[in-house]
Coordinates of C-alpha atoms in Angstrom, one line a residue:
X1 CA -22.5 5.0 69.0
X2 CA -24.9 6.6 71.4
X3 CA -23.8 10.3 70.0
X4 CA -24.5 8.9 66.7
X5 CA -28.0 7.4 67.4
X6 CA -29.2 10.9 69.2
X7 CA -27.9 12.6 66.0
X8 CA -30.6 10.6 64.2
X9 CA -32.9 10.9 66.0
X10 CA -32.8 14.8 66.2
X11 CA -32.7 14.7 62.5
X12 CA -35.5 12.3 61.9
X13 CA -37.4 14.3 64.4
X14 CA -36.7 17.3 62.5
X15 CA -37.4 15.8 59.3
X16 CA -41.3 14.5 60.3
X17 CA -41.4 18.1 62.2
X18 CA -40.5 19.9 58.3
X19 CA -42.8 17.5 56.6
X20 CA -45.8 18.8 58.9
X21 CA -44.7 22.2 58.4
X22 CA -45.3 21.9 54.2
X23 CA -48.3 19.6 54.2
X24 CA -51.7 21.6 53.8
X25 CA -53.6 22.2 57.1
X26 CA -56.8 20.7 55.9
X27 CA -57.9 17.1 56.9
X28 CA -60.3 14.9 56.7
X29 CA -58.5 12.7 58.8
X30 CA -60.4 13.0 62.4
X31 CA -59.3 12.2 65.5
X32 CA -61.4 11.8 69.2
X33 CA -58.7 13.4 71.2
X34 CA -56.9 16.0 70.0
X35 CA -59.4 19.2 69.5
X36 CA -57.5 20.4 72.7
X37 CA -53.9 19.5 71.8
X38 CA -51.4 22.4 70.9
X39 CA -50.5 20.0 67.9
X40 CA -53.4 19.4 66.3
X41 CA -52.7 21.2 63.2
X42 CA -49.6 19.1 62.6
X43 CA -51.1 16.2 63.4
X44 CA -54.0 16.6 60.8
X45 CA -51.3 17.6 58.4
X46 CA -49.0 14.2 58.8
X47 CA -52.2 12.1 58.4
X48 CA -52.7 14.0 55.5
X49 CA -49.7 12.9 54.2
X50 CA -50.3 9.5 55.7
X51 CA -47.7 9.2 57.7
X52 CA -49.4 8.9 61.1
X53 CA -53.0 7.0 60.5
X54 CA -53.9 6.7 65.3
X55 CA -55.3 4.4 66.6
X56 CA -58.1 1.7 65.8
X57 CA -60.8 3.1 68.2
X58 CA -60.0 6.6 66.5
X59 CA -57.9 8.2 68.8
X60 CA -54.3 9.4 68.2
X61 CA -52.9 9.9 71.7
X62 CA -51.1 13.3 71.2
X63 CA -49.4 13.0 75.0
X64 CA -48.1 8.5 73.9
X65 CA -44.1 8.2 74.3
X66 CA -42.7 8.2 70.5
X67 CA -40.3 5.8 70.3
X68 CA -37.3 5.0 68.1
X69 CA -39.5 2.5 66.0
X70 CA -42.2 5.4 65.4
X71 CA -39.9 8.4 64.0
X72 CA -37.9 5.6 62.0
X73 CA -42.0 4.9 60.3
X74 CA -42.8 8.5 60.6
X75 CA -39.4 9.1 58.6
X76 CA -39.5 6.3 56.1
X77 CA -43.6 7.5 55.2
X78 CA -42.5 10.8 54.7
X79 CA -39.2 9.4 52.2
X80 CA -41.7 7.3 50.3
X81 CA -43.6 10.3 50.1
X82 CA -41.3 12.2 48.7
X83 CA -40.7 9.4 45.7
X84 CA -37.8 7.5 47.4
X85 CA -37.9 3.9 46.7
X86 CA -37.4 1.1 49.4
X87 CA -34.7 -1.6 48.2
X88 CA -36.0 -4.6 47.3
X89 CA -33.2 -6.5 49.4
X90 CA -34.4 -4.9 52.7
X91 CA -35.5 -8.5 54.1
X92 CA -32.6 -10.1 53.8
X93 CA -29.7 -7.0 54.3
X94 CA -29.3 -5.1 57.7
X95 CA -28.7 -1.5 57.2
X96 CA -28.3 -1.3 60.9
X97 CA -26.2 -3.5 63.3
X98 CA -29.0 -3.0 66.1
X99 CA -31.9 -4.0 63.7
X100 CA -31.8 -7.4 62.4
X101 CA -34.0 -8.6 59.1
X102 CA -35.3 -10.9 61.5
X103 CA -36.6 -8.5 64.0
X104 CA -40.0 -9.1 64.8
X105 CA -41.2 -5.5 63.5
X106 CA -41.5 -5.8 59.4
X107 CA -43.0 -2.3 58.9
X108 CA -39.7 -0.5 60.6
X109 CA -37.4 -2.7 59.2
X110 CA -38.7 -1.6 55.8
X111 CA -38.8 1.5 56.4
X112 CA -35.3 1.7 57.7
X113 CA -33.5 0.3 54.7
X114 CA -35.4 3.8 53.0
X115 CA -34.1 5.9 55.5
X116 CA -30.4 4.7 55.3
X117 CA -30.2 4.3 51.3
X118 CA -31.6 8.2 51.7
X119 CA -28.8 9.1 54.2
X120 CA -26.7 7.6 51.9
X121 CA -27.8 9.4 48.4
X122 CA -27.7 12.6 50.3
X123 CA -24.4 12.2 51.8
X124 CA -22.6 11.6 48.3
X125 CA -24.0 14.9 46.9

């Protein structure tokens, strides 16, 4: 299971990495603390795309610890970008055996019935 999750991670990593890489540069999308950060382009280019929107108080916090729950969202914004649909049934069936409809975070648990229905589309081609 463990090899399995890292697998997806690296992939939905890679995916939200591609994504940046074909979104225009140019944003009006303006964050207090990344003029310094290596990844500032990127960053301008996924809010672009709105699939990172920072913080509140303006700030996106370049260096913050991205967990599981963020590159699942980061992942999912970018599918539903890209015209994928999210089932209407993700509230009441699990596409994961570690993430419960009943979990207390709604937004991943949307997103995550995208991400698996498009892992599943793209495995059958």
């Amino acid at each position: 299971m463990k090899q399995k999750y890292s697998k997806w991670v690296v992939g939905a990593a890679s995916a939200a990495l591609v994504a940046s890489a074909i979104v225009p540069v140019a944003s009006a999308a303006s964050f207090s603390d990344i003029e310094s950060s290596d990844h500032k382009e990127a960053i301008l280019a996924l809010a672009d795309a709105k699939i990172v929107a920072g913080y509140p108080d303006g700030t996106f916090k370049p260096n913050a610890v991205v967990t599981r729950g963020n590159v699942t969202k980061f992942l999912g914004k970018w599918l539903v970008s890209e015209n994928y649909e999210i089932p209407t049934d993700y509230a009441t069936e699990a596409r994961f055996t570690d993430l419960p409809t009943t979990a207390p975070d709604k937004g991943v648990i949307t997103i995550c019935s995208s991400c698996k229905r498009c892992w599943r589309i793209q495995r059958l081609k």
